CSV table of C-alpha atoms in Angstrom, one decimal:
chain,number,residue,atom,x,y,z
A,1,UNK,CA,109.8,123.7,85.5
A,2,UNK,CA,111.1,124.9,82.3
A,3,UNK,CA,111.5,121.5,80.6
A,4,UNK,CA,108.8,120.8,78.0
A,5,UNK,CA,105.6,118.5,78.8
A,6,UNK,CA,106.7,115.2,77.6
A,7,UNK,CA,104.0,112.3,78.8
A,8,UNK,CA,106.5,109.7,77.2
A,9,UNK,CA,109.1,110.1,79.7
A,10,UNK,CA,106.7,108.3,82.1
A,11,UNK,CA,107.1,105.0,80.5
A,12,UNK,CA,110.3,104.5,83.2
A,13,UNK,CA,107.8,104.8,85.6
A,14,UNK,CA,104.9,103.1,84.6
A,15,UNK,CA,107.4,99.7,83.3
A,16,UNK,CA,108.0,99.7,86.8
A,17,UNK,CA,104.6,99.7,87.8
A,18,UNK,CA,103.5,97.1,85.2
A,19,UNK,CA,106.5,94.7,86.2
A,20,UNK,CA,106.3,95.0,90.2
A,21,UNK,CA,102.1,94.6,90.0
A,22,UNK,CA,102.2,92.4,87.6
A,23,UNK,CA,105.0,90.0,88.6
A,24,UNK,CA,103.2,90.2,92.3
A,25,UNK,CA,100.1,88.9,91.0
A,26,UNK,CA,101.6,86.2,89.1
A,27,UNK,CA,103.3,84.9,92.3
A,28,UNK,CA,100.7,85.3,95.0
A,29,UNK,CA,97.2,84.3,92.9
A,30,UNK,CA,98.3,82.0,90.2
A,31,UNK,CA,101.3,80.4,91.6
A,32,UNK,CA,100.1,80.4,95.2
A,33,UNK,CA,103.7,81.4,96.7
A,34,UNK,CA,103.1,83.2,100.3
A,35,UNK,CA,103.3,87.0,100.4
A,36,UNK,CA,103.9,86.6,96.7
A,37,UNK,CA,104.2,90.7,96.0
A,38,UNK,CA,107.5,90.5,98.6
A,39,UNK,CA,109.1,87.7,96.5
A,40,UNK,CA,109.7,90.3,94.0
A,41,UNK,CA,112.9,92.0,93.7
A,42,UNK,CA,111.9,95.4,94.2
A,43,UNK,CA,115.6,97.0,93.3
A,44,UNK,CA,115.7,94.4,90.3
A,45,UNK,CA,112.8,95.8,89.1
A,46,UNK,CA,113.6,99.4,89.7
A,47,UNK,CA,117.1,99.0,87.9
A,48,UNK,CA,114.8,97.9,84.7
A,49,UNK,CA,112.8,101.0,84.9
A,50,UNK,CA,116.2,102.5,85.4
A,51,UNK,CA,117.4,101.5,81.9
A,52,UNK,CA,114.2,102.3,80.5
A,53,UNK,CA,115.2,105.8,81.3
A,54,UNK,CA,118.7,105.5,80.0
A,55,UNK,CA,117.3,104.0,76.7
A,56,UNK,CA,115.4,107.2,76.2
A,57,UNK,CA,115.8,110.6,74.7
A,58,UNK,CA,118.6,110.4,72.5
A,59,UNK,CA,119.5,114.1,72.3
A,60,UNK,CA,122.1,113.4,75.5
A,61,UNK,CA,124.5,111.1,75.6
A,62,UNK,CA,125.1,108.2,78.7
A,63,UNK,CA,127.8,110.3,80.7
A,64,UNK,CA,124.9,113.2,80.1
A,65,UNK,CA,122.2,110.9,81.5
A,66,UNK,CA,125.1,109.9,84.6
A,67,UNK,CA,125.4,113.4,85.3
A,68,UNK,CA,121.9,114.0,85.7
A,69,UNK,CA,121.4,110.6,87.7
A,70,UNK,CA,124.4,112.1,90.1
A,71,UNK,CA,122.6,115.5,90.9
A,72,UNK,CA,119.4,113.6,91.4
A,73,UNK,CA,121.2,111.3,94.1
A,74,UNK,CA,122.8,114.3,95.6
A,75,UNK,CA,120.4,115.9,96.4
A,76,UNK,CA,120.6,116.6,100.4
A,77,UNK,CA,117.0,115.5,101.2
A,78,UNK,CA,118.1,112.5,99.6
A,79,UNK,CA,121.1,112.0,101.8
A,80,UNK,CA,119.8,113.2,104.6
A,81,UNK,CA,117.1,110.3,104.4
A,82,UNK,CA,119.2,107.9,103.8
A,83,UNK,CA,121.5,108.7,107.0
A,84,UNK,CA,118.2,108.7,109.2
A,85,UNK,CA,117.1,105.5,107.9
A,86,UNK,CA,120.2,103.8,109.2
A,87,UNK,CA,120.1,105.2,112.3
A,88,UNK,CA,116.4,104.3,112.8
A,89,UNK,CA,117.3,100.6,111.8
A,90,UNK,CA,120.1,100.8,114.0
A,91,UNK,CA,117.4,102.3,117.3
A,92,UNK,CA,115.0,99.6,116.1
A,93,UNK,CA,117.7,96.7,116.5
A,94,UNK,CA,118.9,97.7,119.6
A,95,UNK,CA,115.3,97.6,121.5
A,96,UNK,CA,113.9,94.4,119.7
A,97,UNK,CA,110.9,92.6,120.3
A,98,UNK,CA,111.1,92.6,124.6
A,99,UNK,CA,110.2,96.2,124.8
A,100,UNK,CA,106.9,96.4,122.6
A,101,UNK,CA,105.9,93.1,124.5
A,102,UNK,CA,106.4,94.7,127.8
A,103,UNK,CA,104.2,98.1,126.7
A,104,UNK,CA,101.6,95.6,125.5
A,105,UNK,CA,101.3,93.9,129.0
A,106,UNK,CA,101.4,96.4,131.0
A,107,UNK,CA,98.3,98.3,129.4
A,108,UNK,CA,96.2,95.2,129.2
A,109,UNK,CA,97.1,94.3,133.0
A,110,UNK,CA,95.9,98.2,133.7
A,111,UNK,CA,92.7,98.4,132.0
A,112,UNK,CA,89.6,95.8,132.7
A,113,UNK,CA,89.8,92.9,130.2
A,114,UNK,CA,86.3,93.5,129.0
A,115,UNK,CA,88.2,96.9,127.3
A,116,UNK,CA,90.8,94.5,126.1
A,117,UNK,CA,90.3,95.2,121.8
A,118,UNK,CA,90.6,98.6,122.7
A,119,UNK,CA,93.8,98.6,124.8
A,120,UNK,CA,94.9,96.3,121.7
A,121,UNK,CA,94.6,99.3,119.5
A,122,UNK,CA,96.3,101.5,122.0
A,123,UNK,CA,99.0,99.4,123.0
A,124,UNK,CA,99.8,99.0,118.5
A,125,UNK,CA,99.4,102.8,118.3
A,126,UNK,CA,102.1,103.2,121.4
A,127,UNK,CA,104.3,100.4,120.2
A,128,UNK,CA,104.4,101.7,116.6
A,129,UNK,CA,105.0,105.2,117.3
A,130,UNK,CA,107.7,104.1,119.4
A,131,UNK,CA,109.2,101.8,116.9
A,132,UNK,CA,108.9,103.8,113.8
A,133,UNK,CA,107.3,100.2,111.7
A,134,UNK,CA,104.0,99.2,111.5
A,135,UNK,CA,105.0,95.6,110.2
A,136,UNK,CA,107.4,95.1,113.3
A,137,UNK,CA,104.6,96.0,115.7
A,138,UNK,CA,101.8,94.1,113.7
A,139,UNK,CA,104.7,90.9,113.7
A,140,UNK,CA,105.2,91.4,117.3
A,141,UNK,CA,101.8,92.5,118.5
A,142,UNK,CA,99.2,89.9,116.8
A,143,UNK,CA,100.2,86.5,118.6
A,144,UNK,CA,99.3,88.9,121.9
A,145,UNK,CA,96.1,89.5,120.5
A,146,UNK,CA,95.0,86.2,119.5
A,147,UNK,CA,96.0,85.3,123.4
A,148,UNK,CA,94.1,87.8,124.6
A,149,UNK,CA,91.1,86.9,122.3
A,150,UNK,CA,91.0,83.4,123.0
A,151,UNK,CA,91.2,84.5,126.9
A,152,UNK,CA,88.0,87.1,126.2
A,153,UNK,CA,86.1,85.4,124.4
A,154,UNK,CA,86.7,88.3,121.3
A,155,UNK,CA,86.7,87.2,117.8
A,156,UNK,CA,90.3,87.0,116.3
A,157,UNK,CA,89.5,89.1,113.1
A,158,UNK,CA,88.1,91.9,115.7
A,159,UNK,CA,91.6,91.5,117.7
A,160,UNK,CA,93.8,91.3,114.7
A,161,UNK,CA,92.0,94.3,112.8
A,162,UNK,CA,92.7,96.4,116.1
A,163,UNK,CA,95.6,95.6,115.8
A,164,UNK,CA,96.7,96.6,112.3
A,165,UNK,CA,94.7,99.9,113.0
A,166,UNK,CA,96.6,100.8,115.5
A,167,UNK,CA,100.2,100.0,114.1
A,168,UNK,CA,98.6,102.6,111.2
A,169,UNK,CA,98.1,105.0,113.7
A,170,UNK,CA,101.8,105.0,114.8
A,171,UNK,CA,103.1,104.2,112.1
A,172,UNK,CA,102.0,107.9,110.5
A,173,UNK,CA,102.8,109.6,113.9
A,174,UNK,CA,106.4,108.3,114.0
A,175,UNK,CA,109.5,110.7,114.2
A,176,UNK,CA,111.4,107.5,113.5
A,177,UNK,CA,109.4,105.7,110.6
A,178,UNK,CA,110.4,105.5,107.2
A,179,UNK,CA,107.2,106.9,106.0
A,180,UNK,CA,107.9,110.1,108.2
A,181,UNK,CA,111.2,110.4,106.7
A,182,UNK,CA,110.7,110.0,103.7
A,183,UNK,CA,107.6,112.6,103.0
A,184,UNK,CA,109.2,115.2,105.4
A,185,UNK,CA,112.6,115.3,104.0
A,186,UNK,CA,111.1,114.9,100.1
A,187,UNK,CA,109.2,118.0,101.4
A,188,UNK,CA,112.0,120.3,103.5
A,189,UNK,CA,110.0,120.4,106.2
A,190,UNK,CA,110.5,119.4,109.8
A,191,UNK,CA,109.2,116.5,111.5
A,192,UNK,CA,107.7,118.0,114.1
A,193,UNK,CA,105.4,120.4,112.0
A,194,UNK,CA,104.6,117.1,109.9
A,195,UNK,CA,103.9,115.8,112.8
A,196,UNK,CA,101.4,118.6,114.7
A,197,UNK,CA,99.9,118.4,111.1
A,198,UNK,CA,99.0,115.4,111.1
A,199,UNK,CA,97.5,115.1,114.9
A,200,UNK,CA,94.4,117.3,113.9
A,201,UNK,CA,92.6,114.5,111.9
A,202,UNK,CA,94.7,111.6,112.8
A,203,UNK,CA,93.9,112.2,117.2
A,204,UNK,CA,90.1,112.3,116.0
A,205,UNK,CA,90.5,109.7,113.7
A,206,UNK,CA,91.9,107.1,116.3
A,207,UNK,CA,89.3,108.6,118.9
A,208,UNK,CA,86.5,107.4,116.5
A,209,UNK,CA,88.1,104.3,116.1
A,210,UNK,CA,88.0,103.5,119.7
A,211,UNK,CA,84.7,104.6,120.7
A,212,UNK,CA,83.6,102.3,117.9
A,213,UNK,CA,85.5,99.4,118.9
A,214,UNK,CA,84.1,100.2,122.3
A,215,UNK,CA,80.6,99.8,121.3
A,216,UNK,CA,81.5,96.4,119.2
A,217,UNK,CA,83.8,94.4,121.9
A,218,UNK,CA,82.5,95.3,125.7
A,219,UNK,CA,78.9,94.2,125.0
A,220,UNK,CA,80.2,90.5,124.0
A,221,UNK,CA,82.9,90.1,126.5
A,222,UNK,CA,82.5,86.6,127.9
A,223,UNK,CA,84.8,86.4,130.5
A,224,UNK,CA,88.2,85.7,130.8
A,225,UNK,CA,91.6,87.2,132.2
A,226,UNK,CA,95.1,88.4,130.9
A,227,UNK,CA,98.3,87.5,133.3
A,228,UNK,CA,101.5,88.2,131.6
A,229,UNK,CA,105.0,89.6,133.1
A,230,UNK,CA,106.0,93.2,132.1
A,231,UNK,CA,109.4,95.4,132.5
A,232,UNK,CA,108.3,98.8,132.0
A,233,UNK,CA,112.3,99.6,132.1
A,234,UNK,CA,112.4,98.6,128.4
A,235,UNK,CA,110.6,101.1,127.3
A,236,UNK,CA,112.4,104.4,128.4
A,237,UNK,CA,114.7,104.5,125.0
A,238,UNK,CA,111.6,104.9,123.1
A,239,UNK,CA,110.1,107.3,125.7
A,240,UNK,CA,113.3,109.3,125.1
A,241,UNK,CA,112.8,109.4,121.5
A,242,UNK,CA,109.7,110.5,121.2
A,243,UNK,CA,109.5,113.1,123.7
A,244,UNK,CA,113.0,114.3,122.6
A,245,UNK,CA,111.7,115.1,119.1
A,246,UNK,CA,108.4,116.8,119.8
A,247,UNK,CA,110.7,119.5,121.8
A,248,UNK,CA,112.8,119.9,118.5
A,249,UNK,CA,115.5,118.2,119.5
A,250,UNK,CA,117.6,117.2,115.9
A,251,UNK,CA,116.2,113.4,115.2
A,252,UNK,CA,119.8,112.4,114.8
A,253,UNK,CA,120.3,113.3,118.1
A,254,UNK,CA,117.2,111.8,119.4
A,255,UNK,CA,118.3,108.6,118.0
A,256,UNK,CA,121.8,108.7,119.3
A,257,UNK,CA,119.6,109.8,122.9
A,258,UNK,CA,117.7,106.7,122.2
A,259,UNK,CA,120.1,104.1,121.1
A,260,UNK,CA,122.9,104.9,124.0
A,261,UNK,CA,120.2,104.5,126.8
A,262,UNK,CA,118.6,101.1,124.7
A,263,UNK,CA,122.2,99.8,124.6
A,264,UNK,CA,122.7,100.5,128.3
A,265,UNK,CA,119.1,99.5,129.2
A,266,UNK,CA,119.5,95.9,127.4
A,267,UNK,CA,122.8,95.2,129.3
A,268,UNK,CA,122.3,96.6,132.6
A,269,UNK,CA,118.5,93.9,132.7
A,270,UNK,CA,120.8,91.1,130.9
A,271,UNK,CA,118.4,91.5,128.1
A,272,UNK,CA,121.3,90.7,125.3
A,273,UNK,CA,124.8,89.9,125.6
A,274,UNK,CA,127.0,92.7,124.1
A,275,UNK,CA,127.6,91.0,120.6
A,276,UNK,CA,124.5,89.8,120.5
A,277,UNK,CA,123.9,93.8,120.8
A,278,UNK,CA,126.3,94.4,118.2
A,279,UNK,CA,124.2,91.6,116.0
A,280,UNK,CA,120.9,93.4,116.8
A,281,UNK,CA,122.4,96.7,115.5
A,282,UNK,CA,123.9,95.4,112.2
A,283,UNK,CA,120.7,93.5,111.6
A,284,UNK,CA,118.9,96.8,112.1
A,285,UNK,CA,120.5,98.6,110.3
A,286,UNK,CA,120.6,96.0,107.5
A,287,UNK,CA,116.9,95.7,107.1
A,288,UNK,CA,117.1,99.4,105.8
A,289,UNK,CA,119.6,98.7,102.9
A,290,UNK,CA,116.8,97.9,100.4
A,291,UNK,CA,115.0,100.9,101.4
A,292,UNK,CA,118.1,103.1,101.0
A,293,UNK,CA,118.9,101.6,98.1
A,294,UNK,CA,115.0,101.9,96.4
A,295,UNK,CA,115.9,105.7,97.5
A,296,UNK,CA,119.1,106.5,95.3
A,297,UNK,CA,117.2,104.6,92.7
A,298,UNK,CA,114.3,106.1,92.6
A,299,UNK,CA,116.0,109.6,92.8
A,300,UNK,CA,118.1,108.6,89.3
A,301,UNK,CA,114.8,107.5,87.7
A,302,UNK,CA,112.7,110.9,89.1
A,303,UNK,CA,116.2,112.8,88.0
A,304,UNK,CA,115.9,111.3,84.0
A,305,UNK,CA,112.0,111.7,84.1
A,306,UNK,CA,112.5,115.3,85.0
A,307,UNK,CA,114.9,116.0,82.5
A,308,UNK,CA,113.0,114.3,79.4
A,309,UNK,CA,109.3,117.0,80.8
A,310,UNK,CA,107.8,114.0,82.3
A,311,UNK,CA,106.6,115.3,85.6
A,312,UNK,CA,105.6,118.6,83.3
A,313,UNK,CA,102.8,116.8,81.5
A,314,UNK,CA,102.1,114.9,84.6
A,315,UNK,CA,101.7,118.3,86.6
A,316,UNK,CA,99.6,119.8,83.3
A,317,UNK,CA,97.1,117.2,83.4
A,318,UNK,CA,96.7,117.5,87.3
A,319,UNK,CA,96.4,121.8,86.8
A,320,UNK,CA,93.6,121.2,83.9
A,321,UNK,CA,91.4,119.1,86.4
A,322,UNK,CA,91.7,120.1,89.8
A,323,UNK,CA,91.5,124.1,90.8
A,324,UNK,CA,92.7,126.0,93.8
A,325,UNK,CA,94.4,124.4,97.0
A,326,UNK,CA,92.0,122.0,98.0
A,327,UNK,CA,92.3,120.7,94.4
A,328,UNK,CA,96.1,120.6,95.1
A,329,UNK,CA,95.7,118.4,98.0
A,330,UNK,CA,93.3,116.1,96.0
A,331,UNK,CA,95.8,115.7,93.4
A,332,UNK,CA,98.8,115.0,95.8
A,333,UNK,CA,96.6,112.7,97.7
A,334,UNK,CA,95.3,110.9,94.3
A,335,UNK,CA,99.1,110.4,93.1
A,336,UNK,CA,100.3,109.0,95.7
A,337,UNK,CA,97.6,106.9,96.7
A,338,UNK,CA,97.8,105.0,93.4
A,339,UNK,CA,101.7,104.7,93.6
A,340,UNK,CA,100.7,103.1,96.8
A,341,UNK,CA,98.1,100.5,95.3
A,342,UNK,CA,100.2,99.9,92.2
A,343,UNK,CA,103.6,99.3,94.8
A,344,UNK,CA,102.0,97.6,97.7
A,345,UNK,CA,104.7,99.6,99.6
A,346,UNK,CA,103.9,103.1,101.4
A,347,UNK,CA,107.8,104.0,101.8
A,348,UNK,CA,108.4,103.4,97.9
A,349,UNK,CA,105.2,105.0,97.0
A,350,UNK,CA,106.1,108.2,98.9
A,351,UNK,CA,109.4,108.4,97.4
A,352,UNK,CA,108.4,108.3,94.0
A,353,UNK,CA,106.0,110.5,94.5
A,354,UNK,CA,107.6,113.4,96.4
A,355,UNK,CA,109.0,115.2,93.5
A,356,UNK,CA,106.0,115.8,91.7
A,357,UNK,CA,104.2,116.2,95.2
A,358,UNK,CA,106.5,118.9,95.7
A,359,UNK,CA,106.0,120.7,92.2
A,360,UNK,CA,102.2,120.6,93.0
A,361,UNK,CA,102.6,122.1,96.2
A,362,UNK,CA,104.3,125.0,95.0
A,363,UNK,CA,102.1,125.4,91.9
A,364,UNK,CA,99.1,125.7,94.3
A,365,UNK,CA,100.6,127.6,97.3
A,366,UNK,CA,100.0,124.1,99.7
A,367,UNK,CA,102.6,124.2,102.8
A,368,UNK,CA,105.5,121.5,102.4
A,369,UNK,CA,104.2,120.1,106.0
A,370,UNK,CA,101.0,119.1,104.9
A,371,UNK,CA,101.8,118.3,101.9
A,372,UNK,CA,104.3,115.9,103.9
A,373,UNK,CA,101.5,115.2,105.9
A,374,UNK,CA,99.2,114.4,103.0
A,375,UNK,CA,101.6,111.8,101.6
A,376,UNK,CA,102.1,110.0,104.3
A,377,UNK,CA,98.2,110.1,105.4
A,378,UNK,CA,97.3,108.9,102.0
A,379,UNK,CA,99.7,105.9,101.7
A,380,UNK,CA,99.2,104.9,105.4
A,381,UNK,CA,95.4,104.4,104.6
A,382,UNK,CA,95.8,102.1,101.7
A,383,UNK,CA,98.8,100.3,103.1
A,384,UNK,CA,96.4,99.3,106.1
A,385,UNK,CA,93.6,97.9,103.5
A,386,UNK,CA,95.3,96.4,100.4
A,387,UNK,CA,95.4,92.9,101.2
A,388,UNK,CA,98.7,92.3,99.2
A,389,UNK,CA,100.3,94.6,101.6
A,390,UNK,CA,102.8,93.9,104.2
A,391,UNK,CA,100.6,94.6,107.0
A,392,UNK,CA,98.1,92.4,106.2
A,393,UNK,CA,100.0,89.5,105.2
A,394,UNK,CA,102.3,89.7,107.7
A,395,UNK,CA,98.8,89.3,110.5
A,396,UNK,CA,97.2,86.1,107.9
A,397,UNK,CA,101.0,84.5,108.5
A,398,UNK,CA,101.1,85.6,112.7
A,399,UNK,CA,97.4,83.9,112.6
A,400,UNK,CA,98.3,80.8,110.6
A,401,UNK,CA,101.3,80.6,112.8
A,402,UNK,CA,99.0,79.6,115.7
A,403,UNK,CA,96.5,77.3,113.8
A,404,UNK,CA,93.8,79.7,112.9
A,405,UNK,CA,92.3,80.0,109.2
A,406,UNK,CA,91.1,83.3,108.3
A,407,UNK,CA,91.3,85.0,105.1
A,408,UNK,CA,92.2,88.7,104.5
A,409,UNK,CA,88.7,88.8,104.0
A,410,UNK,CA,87.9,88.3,107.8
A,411,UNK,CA,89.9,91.0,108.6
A,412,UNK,CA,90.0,93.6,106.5
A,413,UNK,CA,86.4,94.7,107.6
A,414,UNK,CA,87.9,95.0,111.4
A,415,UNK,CA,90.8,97.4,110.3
A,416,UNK,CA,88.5,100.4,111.4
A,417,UNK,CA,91.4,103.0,111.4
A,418,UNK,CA,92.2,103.6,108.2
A,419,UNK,CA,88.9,104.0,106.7
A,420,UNK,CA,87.6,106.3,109.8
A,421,UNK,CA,91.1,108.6,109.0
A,422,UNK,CA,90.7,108.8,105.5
A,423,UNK,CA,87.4,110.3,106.5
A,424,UNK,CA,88.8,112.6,108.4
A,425,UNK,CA,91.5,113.6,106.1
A,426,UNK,CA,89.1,114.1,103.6
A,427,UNK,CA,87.2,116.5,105.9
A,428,UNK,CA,90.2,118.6,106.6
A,429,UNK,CA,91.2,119.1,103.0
A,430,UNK,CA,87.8,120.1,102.6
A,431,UNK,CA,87.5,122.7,105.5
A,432,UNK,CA,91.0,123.9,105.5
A,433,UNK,CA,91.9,127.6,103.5
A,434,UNK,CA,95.3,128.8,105.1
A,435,UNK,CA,97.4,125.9,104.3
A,436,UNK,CA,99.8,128.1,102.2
A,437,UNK,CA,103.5,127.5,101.9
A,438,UNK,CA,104.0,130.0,104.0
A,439,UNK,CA,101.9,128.3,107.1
């Protein structure tokens, strides 16, 4: 960039993080309100660091600073995610809840129960990458797993953090999930390289996971067995999907693969009526309006930032202190992992981290896909271990839900996943030399 370094323009940025952090704290620890962080208004908060960016830099005028917000939002990555987000709501709605809970029957009705806190993290891992959302698969999955703990004998904490792992895994695989979208169209890169990217630490990663959980669950299996119906039919939209996309088929024409055979699947079984359908669909596609919308904001904040040489310092400080491409990487992964901590929210952090993400990667010769892949690694490791995120709180509520007391506590120690992956990120950062952007 040929702006000049200007560390002030971050303020926008940083009010932002003060406001949502701070505000989230307030309402969870001191005034004890449930899954306090998601009480905030996210966009309300974002439109303040919004006009903290207007107020500045004085030199253009407001029609200037519109101008430059409207690039920013035009911007076809930006578009382009925003379209694939609806459509992913829209796949989401129309398979609902029946389909995950027939994918999580059938593999703990194949496998011997005494494997059953493995086949938990597999069936999450399946159910996620299908669905595109870890908290949708955490939301449907954990009342299964405290079933199948109390009928094993398994501690809920083990079951639960299984679980969570597991919706990481897919969650970070996922053609469909917001994470994916995000980081690969932030990046200009193609899903499926971000994807073959990512399987070279994240397959070992989940590997390690479940020879670990292997050697802490079958040696205290007491007994017990799992009998639950299962209609494998539900399943095929997401089969479609998935497979669909790894061949290179264009996502938006995976999804429209995947949502016509869901809609004909749910009727043809009597699964919904068809306005219930049509009810599934708009609620969907609703439940990605605030992500769509954190989007266009985010890219008018970024837009300003850019403008005033905020990203310049930012990208100055990174060069003096990390060297060469693995010192790229480290950078990227360091950014967006505190926008993660500081957000509670891997989809947000991602976003606002892509532009400068993207300015690394070309300073240090680091490919777009893994870059892509790095983002959405990073943010998908602390997301599954911050216990003001989502994921977490959404498994304490699932648990209180059936009369069990457990803190995050309990079951942060049992979320294996995450902590094994970062490992193995870590490694390949390390050991990797050809990730250029021309890889």
């Amino acid at each position: 960039m040929s702006t000049e370094p200007n560390a002030k323009a971050m303020l926008p940025i940083l009010v932002f993080v003060f406001l949502y952090l701070g505000l989230g704290i307030i309402i969870e620890y001191v005034m004890g309100y449930e899954m306090g962080f998601y009480q905030v208004p996210v966009i309300g908060v974002f439109l303040i660091a919004l006009l903290v960016a207007c107020l500045q830099n004085r030199n253009l005028d407001f029609n200037q600073k519109v101008g430059i917000m409207a690039k920013g939002v035009g911007n076809p990555n930006i578009i382009m995610m925003i379209l694939i987000f609806l459509c992913a709501g829209a796949f989401v709605g129309i398979v609902g809840r029946s389909s995950a809970e027939s994918v999580a029957y059938f593999f703990l009705s194949v496998f011997p129960p005494e494997f059953a806190i493995v086949v938990l993290f597999l069936v999450s891992a399946l159910v996620s990458l299908a669905m595109g959302t870890s908290v949708g698969t955490i939301s449907l999955i954990t009342p299964i797993s405290i079933f199948v703990a109390d009928a094993t004998g398994f501690g809920i904490p083990l079951a639960v953090g299984a679980v969570i792992g597991g919706a990481m895994f897919g969650d970070n695989l996922s053609f469909i999930s917001d994470t994916t979208i995000a980081s690969c169209q932030g990046q200009g890169c193609r899903m499926k390289d971000k994807f073959l990217e990512n399987i070279w630490f994240a397959i070992p990663a989940a590997l390690i996971t479940m020879a670990i959980l292997t050697m802490v669950s079958v040696p205290n299996y007491a007994g017990g067995t799992i009998d639950h119906g299962f209609d494998l039919l539900l399943i095929v939209p997401y089969l479609l999907v998935f497979v669909s996309s790894v061949m290179g088929v264009n996502v938006f024409l995976a999804l429209m693969l995947g949502m016509v055979s869901g809609i004909l699947i749910m009727l043809f079984t009597g699964e919904c009526t068809f306005v219930e359908l049509l009810g599934n669909i708009a609620t969907g596609m609703s439940n990605m309006f605030e992500t769509s919308m954190v989007a266009i904001l985010v890219a008018c904040i970024v837009a300003l930032v850019i403008e005033y040489g905020g990203f310049e310092a930012v990208l100055q400080w990174i060069k003096r202190r990390f060297n060469g491409v693995r010192g790229g990487m480290c950078g990227i992964a360091l950014l967006v992992g505190v926008m993660d901590i500081s957000t509670a929210n891997n989809t947000v952090a991602i976003v606002m981290a892509n532009p400068l993400a993207k300015d690394i990667s070309e300073s240090y010769g680091i490919s777009p896909r893994k870059t892509a892949s790095i983002l959405d690694t990073v943010s998908c490791v602390f997301q599954g271990l911050i216990p003001y995120g989502a994921q977490i709180l959404v498994a304490m509520s699932a648990i209180s839900a059936e009369g069990y007391h457990y803190s995050s506590f309990d079951i942060i120690p049992n979320i294996l996943y995450p902590m094994v992956l970062l490992v193995c990120l870590i490694a390949s950062m390390m050991l990797s030399s050809k990730f250029r952007r021309d890889a």
